[in-house]
Each structure stands twice: as C-alpha cells, then as structure tokens.
Amino acid sequence: MNDQSKAFTMEMDKSGSVASDTVMNPHKVTSRKVSVFYGLKQALFDIDLDIPDRAVMALIGPSGCGKSTFLRCLNRMNDTIPDCRVTGEIKVDGRDVHDPDLDVVELRGRVGMVFQKPNPFPKSIFENIAYGPRIHGLARSKSDLEEIVISSLEKAGLLSEVKDRIHEPGTGLSGGQQQRLCIARAIAVNPELILMDEPCSALDPIATAKVEELIDELKKNYCIVIVTHSMQQAARVSQRTAFFHLGILVEEGSTADIFTNPTDKRTQDYITGRFG
Amino acid sequence: MSDAIAQAPGARTRENYWRTNAAKRRVRRRYAADRRLQYYGLGSIGLAIVLLGILFSSLIFSGYVAFFTTKIGLTIYLDPNVIDKANPGAANYRKMARNAFFTYFPEVTSPMERRQLGKSLSSGAPYVVRNYVIAHPEEIGDLVDIKVPLSDPFDQLSKGVIPREIDALSGDRVALFNVLKRRGVLHVENDKAYVKADVYINPGDVPEGDVEAADYQRMVDEAFRTFYMRAHSRAYEEILSQDVASAVKARVLADPALVGKTIQVNLPLSKHYDNLARTGEAKVLNPRFSSEKDLQWFDSLKKRGLLTTHFTWELFFNADSRFPELAGLSGALTGSFLALLVCFLLSFPIGIATAVYLEEFAPKTRWTDFIEVNINNLAAVPSVVFGLLGLAVFLNVFGLPRSVPLVGGMVLALMTLPTIIVATRAALKAVPPSIREGGYGVGASKHQVMLHHVLPLALPGILTGTIIGLAQALGETAPLLLIGMNAFIPSIENMGLLQPAMALPTQIFSWADSPERGFVSRTSAAILILLSFLIIMNAIAVYLRQRVERKW
Ligand SMILES: Nc1ncnc2c1ncn2[C@@H]1O[C@H](COP(=O)(O)OP(=O)(O)OP(=O)(O)O)[C@@H](O)[C@H]1O
Ligand SMILES: [Mg+2]
C-alpha cells in the first residue's frame, strides 16, 4: 500500500464509525440489471446497485466508465438524449422509475440534480431558487416562496454571502457560489435524493471544502449520490463507494472497505493510482 | 556552416534543423503568406468601403436637392363669397392662386401671356391653398400669406440643377465644324462668319445659258462637299446658311462671263454655327422653358426676394403626385408599413413555431431532414419566384384583391419565413445545453424548459434574424411589382390592408421611370430614406446581438 492510500485510511479512522450507521438505513434506490445503450453502443452492463437513505454514496472510476450515465438513469435525464435506451429496473422508494404511470416531472422533482459545471439560470438569485417551487406549486403564497428561498440558501450555506444581492443575477456569483446556488436550487424543491455529478471539479479547495461541508450537513436528511474523480473527496464525504470500470460495476461496499481493503484487483489498481 | 551540417546525411539533429536555410526560408514564406492574407483582407475591405462611399456620395449628391423646395409667397384674399364655409373644398382655388400670382406682374395682361406665366406656378398650388383653407376655416374672409411651390423647371432652375441655356450643337456637329476650322477656311468679317469656298460655276447647271434660272445651290453643295469627302451623313449641310446660293447668284448675275470658271465665294454660316465660329460656343434656351420671358419673370421674382427655399416636408407628408415638386413618400411609407406588419404577424409566430418544432421536438427522420434541407433552400430562392407564387396562389386561386398590402405582406412573409426559421434554429442551438439540463434537473417539463429558459435566451438572436428578414422584405421590389403593389395613390386617407397601395421600393421604381427632372432627385432622396430605414433596422439588430453576447 502506498502513501496515498495510507492517508485515506487515516482519514477514515478519524471520522470514526462511518460504516456502522449506513447499514441501519433502508435502501432508497435499488437497481437491477440496468443496461444503457447510446445507439448501438452499450455504456452500462447489468448494474445491480443499492443506495442507502440518509447517506452519501460515491461513484468512482476512470473517465468514460459510465458513472454519469448511471447517475442520469436515476432521474431519467437520459430521456433527453435522443437514441439513448435504458433497460433493467430502477426503483426509487420502491417505485419503478420507468413505470408508465410515473410522471417524469414528478420524479425529477423528487430526485434533484447538481451538475459538473455550475449552471445557474441567467436570472436573479431569487428567481433561480424560486423557479422549481413555483412550477411544482410548492409555495402557496409569496411569503411562502420567500421562506423557501431563504431556507434553501441557508441550507446551502450561501445566505450570508448573498443576503443583500438576492435580486442580482446568479451568473454574477463566483464559481463556488454558483455551484452552491445550484445545490440550493436543487434542495428548494424538497427532493428526497440528490444526484451530484462531479460538483467540485470546477472549484478551488476552499470552495470544495464548503461544498463538502454542505454535503455532510445534507446527508442527515437526504440521500446523496455523488460522482467524483477525487478519491480524497470520496473518502471524506461518502459512507459507501461503488467502483465502475468500462461500464461494469466492479465493486461496491463501505467506503472504508473499498479504500483499505478492496477485493478486486482493478479497484486496488485504481485507488492506488496505477490507472485511470 | 549549418548548411554543411544539414546536407551531410544523418547530421540533421534537432537543433540545427531549425537553423537550416530551408527552415529560415519556410519561416519567411510563412510570414509572407500571413501578411499577404492580411493585405487581401484589407484590400477587399478598402474596395468595399470605396464602392459604398461612391454609392452614397452619388446618391446624396443627386438626392440632396430633393430635400429642398423653392416656394413663392402668395397673398390671397379668402373671399367668403367664393368659399362656402360649409363646404370649403369646392371653391375654385386654381383661379384664386393664379390671380394672387398675377398681381406680381400687373403688366402681363393678355390671356396668352398669362397662361404662360401661370405655368411657373406648380399645378399643385391650388391644392396647397385648398388644404390650407380646410385646415384653417376660421381664416375665411382674411388676407392670408401662403407659400406655394414653383413648377418643376423653375424649382430646378432655382436650385441650380438645370441651366438656363444648353448647347445648341451636339458633339458630332461640333466635330464636323472643326474640320473647317482646321482647314483654315473660316473667317470673320463685320461680325459675321464665312467659309471661303471655291465654287465652280458649272455650265451644266445653267440651263441654256439662263443665269437667272441656274441651280446655284447645287454648285455650292458641290463645292462645300469637297471639305467632307469622307463624311457618312449629309449633316454638314446644315452648317451653311439657307441663302448661300443668292451670294453666288449675285456674283454671276453681275458677271455672266464667270460661267465655266471657278470663283472664290464667302459662304455665310447658319445661326448656331455662326455663333460657334465667332464666340466659340452656341447656346439655345433650355427647352424646358417656353421662352426667354419665362426667365425674365423668374429673375424678377427672385430680385424682389419673393422666392424662398424650404425643407421639403412634403417628401415625408405628401402622398404620390404627378407633379414632382409635390410628390411625397407618405403613401409608400404607409404601404410598406402595412405590408411589413402583415409580414411580421405572419412570419414571426409561424417561423418560431416551425423552428422550435424542428429543433426541439421533431424526431430525426428522413422526412424532417427533407423539410430541413428545403427550408434552407427556400432562403436562397430569388424573390421574384415568391412574387409569382403569390400571384398564382393568393390572387388567382384565393381570389384576393390585387395591389393590396395584405397580399404584399403575405408574399413578403413567404420570403422572410426561411430567414426567421434558420435564424431561430441557430439561436436555439446557441443556448447552452447546461441551461436545459438545469431546467430538466429541477423538474421542468419540456415546454416549461422551452418557454421559461430556452426561448428567452434565444430571443435576441431570433429578433436579430427577424429584423434582418424584415429589412430584406422592406427593400424587396420584384414580388411587389408582380402583385401590382405599385398603384398610384395620391392620398393616404383611404389606405388600408385591403386598399391598393404602393411600397417604398416600388415607389422608387415608378419615380425612376418618370421623365420629369424633379423625379430624378426625388428618386435619389427616396433611396436615401429607404437606406436610412434599413440602417436603423440593422442597427437595432446589432444592438440586440450585443445584448445577447453580454448575457453569458
Ligand atoms: N450522449 C452520448 N452519446 C453517445 N455516447 C455517450 C453519450 N454520453 C456518454 N456516452 C458514452 O458512454 C460512456 C460512459 O460515459 P459517461 O459520461 O457516463 O462516463 P463518466 O464515467 O461520467 O466519465 P467522466 O468521468 O469522464 O465524466 C462513454 O464511453 C461515453 O463515450
Ligand atoms: Mg461524467
């Protein structure tokens, strides 16, 4: 084991009883034999993965292995890509997301998403956050809406920074603030599951730390799935980790196990930096 | 030294490779190519600017005079006995205006002369007076000062566009005359010019020795022709005065022994050539004026300070007229506005709906590909074809009326549609996918993402395309001519979507076709106005484009 993975192990030890409390929680998402095809090209092969509630699940793996693709299956974002086909069964809260009776808009309301690149709408900060609650009819009155906006900003740890410019354009914020604005936007619709696709890849270490703190805070109430290329990050924020390779789910387990004691050779190679 | 190394086989190491002469030459060539490309660009931009400059300056040079009109102040007594207060439009304003004008020339009394004098006043003057009275009915019974325009030739004369006199002889004629000058046979005596010619008194032209009845004209012609042995026409004959023959005849009558001999005669020249020989130029009154008196009257008015120059508001507020000094663009502007309005109302929603469907909703099938290709092709179809289509479909099949802005706008909409569709699709494509993802991510449905996020961001681009399409439509002539939108509309009162009309470009077209001098400058002025509208529209488009760039 090299120095890098030793460092992970030490971090793991400090955070204490990580593995034990995840086991308690029921599974929020269960997927069985999920395969995804882009046209004729198969991007995911028979993925079976269960994601616990009120915890953070990290998806890691080399570039192009299908992490984003899997993430996008969970709120059916792949529907927006022409000629993308998903097979298999994905259940969120025991309900199949491909059930014809299930409204995809409602699903996306329940499963929020934060993207790799911060993508606030070119509108005011207030409008950015108010948009979701408004289209879902979550606010009964104007003051309701204001309350939602303020509490979302608060939860995203952004309120103190933008208090007095809440009606200025969201695109005027710094990259890290924009990303937290996107997180606030996602939690404003009161989702049960938040998907984050490399949320910190465009951020500096300080902004990253803030987002990570936020994730730590959010996991008390939400189920979070995060894709990351930083193994330190995965180690820091997640309780469970899944390793993908070439469209295959190689290994899944508690974060401490995956980083200290991987069963598969490929996992070990990846986390020790031998490829990826 | 590096050469020697480079040429030795195997010695091309990395370092000296970049120092060989070949490498240096390559660098020089690359720089030269860069510079050449720059010069080509500069050259073509320069050429475009020069050509544009020439276009604009020639338009402004020939058009600016149309922005000024010469007017004369008339003092008119609005006689309540003549003008019916209840119906002020019906009085004989022609007589009123002319009589007021004639008071400036009390010495002109004969009906003939008065008729000629009256022609100095614009034929539209009575309407100016009439409109004044209708606008100010309370002044009936008063003595009022009204400025009315002069007729076109005098307006142009006052502005210095046309001269009083023009050359009497064409360049060809002057060239023929110069043949004589070069031969040195011209001479001037007692303020009259002559050609020295040797005339052979041909016995054959003297019937039976009767010198009275001899054909002296023939003899002179024969003699004169020697100067023009190679001339193709007999135009030179008009150089000589009508009565040359009599000069010869007098000589021969005095001395019948001259028959059969050659004598030198001074042949007098006809009027214009005589002037040309003596003074070097031959001028006649400009045929736009009927006599010198016209000019005397004009000068007298001018000397008395009665003529004033005004900005031609008529150009904007009058409708078309047969008299250039009164013709204006308000009819054409109204017609163009109505047609563009129809065009916008049709092409904007249809174009956007089509583009949104094709871009966002249409499945990628062979059919949609086919439609896409054809829309792009439509943008390149010549406008006259759309005009023919409009003629065949809107007029002949649907039976809509001819010449009306509704049909004009429909035809223009056909033309503008592809432009708007292409621009809208480009604008939709330019909206970053991350915005759509953000929208979908918070659970917006397809139409919500479209309406709330994509369209607002694409709108500046869409508007830019629309304005450019409309600007094209504004300048389009051929399709409007085909559906007859070049009607003569002397008043804008009755204009409407279903009334005959003309548009700016067709108005320019018909003015350019008119013979009156005043319409030449009116045409240029109308083109300037059309161009300024296009520039304004394009400026708006540029402004919108900059706004969209500022957004991201
Ligand atoms: N829209 C698409 N059309 C076609 N193929 C796609 C599309 N999106 C992804 N793929 C393919 O699917 C595979 C998985 O892509 P995916 O984006 O899920 O990788 P990833 O693990 O997220 O990689 P990265 O870490 O670089 O983001 C890749 O081979 C990619 O080429
Ligand atoms: Mg990815």
CSV table of N, CA and C and ligand atoms in Angstrom, one decimal, chain A residues 38 41 43 61-70 81 116 197-198 227 229, ligand 1:
chain,number,residue,atom,x,y,z
A,38,TYR,N,-26.2,3.8,-25.9
A,38,TYR,CA,-26.2,5.0,-26.7
A,38,TYR,C,-26.2,4.6,-28.2
A,41,LYS,N,-24.1,1.5,-29.1
A,41,LYS,CA,-23.0,1.3,-28.2
A,41,LYS,C,-23.6,1.1,-26.8
A,43,ALA,N,-23.2,1.4,-22.9
A,43,ALA,CA,-22.4,2.1,-22.0
A,43,ALA,C,-22.4,1.5,-20.6
A,61,GLY,N,-14.4,5.9,-10.6
A,61,GLY,CA,-14.0,5.0,-11.7
A,61,GLY,C,-13.3,5.9,-12.7
A,62,PRO,N,-12.6,5.3,-13.6
A,62,PRO,CA,-11.9,6.1,-14.7
A,62,PRO,C,-12.9,6.7,-15.6
A,63,SER,N,-12.4,7.7,-16.3
A,63,SER,CA,-13.2,8.5,-17.2
A,63,SER,C,-13.8,7.6,-18.3
A,64,GLY,N,-15.1,7.9,-18.5
A,64,GLY,CA,-15.8,7.1,-19.6
A,64,GLY,C,-16.3,5.8,-19.1
A,65,CYS,N,-16.3,5.5,-17.8
A,65,CYS,CA,-16.7,4.2,-17.4
A,65,CYS,C,-18.2,4.1,-17.1
A,66,GLY,N,-18.9,5.2,-17.2
A,66,GLY,CA,-20.3,5.2,-17.1
A,66,GLY,C,-20.9,5.7,-15.8
A,67,LYS,N,-20.2,6.5,-15.0
A,67,LYS,CA,-20.7,7.0,-13.8
A,67,LYS,C,-21.8,8.0,-14.0
A,68,SER,N,-21.5,9.0,-14.9
A,68,SER,CA,-22.6,10.0,-15.2
A,68,SER,C,-23.8,9.3,-15.8
A,69,THR,N,-23.5,8.3,-16.6
A,69,THR,CA,-24.7,7.6,-17.3
A,69,THR,C,-25.6,7.0,-16.3
A,70,PHE,N,-24.9,6.3,-15.3
A,70,PHE,CA,-25.7,5.7,-14.2
A,70,PHE,C,-26.5,6.7,-13.4
A,81,ILE,N,-31.7,12.6,-24.0
A,81,ILE,CA,-30.7,12.4,-25.1
A,81,ILE,C,-31.4,11.5,-26.1
A,116,GLN,N,-21.9,19.0,-13.1
A,116,GLN,CA,-20.4,19.2,-13.0
A,116,GLN,C,-20.1,20.7,-13.1
A,197,ASP,N,-23.0,15.3,-9.9
A,197,ASP,CA,-22.1,14.8,-10.9
A,197,ASP,C,-20.8,15.7,-10.9
A,198,GLU,N,-19.8,15.2,-10.2
A,198,GLU,CA,-18.6,16.0,-10.0
A,198,GLU,C,-18.8,17.4,-9.7
A,227,VAL,N,-20.8,11.7,-7.9
A,227,VAL,CA,-19.7,11.2,-8.7
A,227,VAL,C,-18.5,12.0,-8.5
A,229,HIS,N,-14.0,12.4,-9.0
A,229,HIS,CA,-12.7,11.9,-9.5
A,229,HIS,C,-11.6,12.0,-8.4
C,1,LIG,N1,-24.7,11.4,-25.3
C,1,LIG,C1,-23.9,10.4,-25.5
C,1,LIG,N2,-23.9,9.8,-26.7
C,1,LIG,C2,-23.2,8.7,-27.0
C,1,LIG,N3,-22.3,8.2,-26.1
C,1,LIG,C3,-22.3,8.7,-24.9
C,1,LIG,C4,-23.0,9.8,-24.5
C,1,LIG,N4,-22.8,10.2,-23.3
C,1,LIG,C5,-21.8,9.3,-22.8
C,1,LIG,N5,-21.5,8.4,-23.8
C,1,LIG,C6,-20.6,7.3,-23.7
C,1,LIG,O1,-20.9,6.5,-22.7
C,1,LIG,C7,-19.8,6.1,-21.9
C,1,LIG,C8,-20.0,6.5,-20.5
C,1,LIG,O2,-20.0,7.9,-20.4
C,1,LIG,P1,-20.1,8.7,-19.1
C,1,LIG,O3,-20.4,10.1,-19.4
C,1,LIG,O4,-21.2,8.0,-18.2
C,1,LIG,O5,-18.7,8.5,-18.4
C,1,LIG,P2,-18.2,9.0,-17.0
C,1,LIG,O6,-17.9,7.9,-16.2
C,1,LIG,O7,-19.1,10.0,-16.5
C,1,LIG,O8,-16.8,9.7,-17.4
C,1,LIG,P3,-16.2,11.1,-16.9
C,1,LIG,O9,-15.6,10.7,-15.6
C,1,LIG,O10,-15.2,11.4,-17.9
C,1,LIG,O11,-17.3,12.1,-16.7
C,1,LIG,C9,-18.6,6.7,-22.6
C,1,LIG,O12,-17.9,5.8,-23.3
C,1,LIG,C10,-19.2,7.8,-23.5
C,1,LIG,O13,-18.5,7.8,-24.6
